[in-house]
PDB file of C-alpha atoms in Angstrom:
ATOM      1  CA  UNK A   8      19.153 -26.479 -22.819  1.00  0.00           C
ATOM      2  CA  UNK A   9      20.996 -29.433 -24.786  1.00  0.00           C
ATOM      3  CA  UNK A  10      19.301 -32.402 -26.313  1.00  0.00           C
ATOM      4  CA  UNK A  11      21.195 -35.568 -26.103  1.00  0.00           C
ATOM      5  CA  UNK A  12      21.944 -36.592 -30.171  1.00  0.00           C
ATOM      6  CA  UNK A  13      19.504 -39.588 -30.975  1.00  0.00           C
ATOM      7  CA  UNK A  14      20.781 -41.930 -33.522  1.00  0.00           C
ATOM      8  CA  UNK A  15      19.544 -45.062 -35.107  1.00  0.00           C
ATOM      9  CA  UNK A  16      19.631 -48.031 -33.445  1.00  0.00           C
ATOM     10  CA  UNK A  17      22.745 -49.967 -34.945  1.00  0.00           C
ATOM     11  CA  UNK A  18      20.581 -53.232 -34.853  1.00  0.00           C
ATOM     12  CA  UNK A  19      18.069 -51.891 -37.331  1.00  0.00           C
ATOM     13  CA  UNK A  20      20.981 -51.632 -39.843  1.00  0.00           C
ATOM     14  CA  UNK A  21      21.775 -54.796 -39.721  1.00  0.00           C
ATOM     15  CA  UNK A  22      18.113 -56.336 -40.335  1.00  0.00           C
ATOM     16  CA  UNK A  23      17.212 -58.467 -43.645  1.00  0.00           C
ATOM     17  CA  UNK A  24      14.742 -57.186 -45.855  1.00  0.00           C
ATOM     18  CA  UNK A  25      14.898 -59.314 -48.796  1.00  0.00           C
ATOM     19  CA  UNK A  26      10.733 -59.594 -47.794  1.00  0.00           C
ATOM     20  CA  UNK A  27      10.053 -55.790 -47.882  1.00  0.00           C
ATOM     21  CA  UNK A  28       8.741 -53.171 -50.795  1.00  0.00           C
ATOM     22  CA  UNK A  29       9.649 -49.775 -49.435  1.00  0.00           C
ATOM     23  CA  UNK A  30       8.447 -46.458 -51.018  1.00  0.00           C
ATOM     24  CA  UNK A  31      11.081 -43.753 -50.613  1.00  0.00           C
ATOM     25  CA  UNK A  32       9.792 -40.056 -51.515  1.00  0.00           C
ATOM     26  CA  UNK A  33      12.250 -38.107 -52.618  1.00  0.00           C
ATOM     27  CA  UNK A  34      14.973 -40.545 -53.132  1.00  0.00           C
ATOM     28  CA  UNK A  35      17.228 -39.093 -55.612  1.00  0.00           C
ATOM     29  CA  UNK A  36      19.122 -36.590 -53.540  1.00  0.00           C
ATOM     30  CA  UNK A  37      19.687 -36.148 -50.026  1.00  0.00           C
ATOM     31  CA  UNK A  38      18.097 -37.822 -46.830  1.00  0.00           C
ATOM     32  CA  UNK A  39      16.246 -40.067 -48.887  1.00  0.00           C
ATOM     33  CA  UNK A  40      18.908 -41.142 -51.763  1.00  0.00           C
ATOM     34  CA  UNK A  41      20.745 -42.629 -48.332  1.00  0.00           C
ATOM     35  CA  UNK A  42      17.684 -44.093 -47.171  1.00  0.00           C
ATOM     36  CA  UNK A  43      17.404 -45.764 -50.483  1.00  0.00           C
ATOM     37  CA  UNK A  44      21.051 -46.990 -50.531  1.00  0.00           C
ATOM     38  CA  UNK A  45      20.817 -48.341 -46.867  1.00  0.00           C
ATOM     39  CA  UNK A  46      17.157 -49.692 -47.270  1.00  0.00           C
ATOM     40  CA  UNK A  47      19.041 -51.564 -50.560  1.00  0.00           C
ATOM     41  CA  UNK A  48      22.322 -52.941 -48.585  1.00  0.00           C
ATOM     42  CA  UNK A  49      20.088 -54.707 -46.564  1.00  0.00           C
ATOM     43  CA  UNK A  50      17.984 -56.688 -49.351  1.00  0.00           C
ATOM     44  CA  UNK A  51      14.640 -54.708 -49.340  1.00  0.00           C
ATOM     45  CA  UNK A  52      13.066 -53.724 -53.096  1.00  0.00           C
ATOM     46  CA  UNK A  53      12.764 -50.018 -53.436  1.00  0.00           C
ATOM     47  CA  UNK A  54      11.003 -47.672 -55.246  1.00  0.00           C
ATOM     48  CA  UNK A  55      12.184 -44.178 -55.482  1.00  0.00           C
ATOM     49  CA  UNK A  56       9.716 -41.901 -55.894  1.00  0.00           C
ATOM     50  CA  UNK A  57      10.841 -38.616 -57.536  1.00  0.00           C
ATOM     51  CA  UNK A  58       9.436 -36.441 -59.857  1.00  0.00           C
ATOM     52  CA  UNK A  59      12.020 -35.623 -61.764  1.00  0.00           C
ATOM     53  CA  UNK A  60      12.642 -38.235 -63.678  1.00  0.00           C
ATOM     54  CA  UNK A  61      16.163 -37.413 -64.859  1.00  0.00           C
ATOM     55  CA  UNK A  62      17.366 -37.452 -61.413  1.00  0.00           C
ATOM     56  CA  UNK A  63      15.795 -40.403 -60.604  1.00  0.00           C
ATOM     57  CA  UNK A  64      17.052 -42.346 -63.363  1.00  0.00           C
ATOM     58  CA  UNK A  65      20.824 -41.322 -61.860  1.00  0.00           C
ATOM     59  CA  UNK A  66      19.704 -42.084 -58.406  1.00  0.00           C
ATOM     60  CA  UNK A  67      18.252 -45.419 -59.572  1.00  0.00           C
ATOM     61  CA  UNK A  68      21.685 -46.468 -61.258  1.00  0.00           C
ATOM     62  CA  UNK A  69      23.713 -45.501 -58.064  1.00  0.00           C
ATOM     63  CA  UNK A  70      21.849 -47.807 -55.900  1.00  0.00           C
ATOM     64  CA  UNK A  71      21.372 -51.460 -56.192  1.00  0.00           C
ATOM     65  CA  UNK A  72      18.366 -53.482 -57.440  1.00  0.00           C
ATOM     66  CA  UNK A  73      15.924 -50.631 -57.358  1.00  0.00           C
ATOM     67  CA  UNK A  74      13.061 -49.518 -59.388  1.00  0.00           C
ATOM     68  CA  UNK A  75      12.113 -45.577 -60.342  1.00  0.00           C
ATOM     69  CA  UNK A  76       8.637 -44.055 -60.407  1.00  0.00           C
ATOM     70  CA  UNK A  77       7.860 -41.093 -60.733  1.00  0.00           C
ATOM     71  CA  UNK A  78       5.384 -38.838 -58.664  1.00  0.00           C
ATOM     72  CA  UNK A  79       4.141 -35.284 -57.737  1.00  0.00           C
ATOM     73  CA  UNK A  80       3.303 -35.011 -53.853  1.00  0.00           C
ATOM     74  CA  UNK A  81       1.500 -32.073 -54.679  1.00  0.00           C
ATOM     75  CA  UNK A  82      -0.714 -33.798 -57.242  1.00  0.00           C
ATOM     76  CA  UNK A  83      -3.311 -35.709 -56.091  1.00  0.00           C
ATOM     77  CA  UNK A  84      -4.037 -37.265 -59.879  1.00  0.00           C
ATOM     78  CA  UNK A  85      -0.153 -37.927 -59.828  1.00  0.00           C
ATOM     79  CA  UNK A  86      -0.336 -39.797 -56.361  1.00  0.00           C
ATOM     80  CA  UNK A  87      -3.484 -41.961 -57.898  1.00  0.00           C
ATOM     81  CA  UNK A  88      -1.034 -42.730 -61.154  1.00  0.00           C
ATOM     82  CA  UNK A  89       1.563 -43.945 -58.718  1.00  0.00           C
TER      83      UNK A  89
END
């Protein structure tokens, strides 16, 4: 059986967040460095959470007006530092 392809609403691309603090995990590669840049384009502040820092500091130069912390997911005492 074939699924229909679901893709993003084109309206939600186009929405102002110039009021909006997003978290993105794992925002210096992949799915979520493109989350980041879109999330960006569109005026929200982001954090990128990464854990390694290195990467992150890349990531965070590619992308527009967007802050770098860095976190462990599998550490709860990193999490609470966050």
């Amino acid at each position: 059986i074939m699924h229909p392809i679901r893709r993003c609403n084109p309206s939600l691309l186009k929405k102002v967040l110039t009021d909006q603090v997003i978290i993105v995990t794992g925002a210096n590669s992949g799915c979520g460095l493109e989350t980041t840049r879109q999330l960006s384009k569109q005026g929200a502040t982001v954090v990128l959470a990464c854990v390694d820092a290195e990467l992150g500091e890349t990531a965070a130069k590619e992308t527009n007006g967007v802050f770098l912390k860095s976190v462990d997911l599998a550490s709860l005492e990193s999490i609470r530092d966050f």
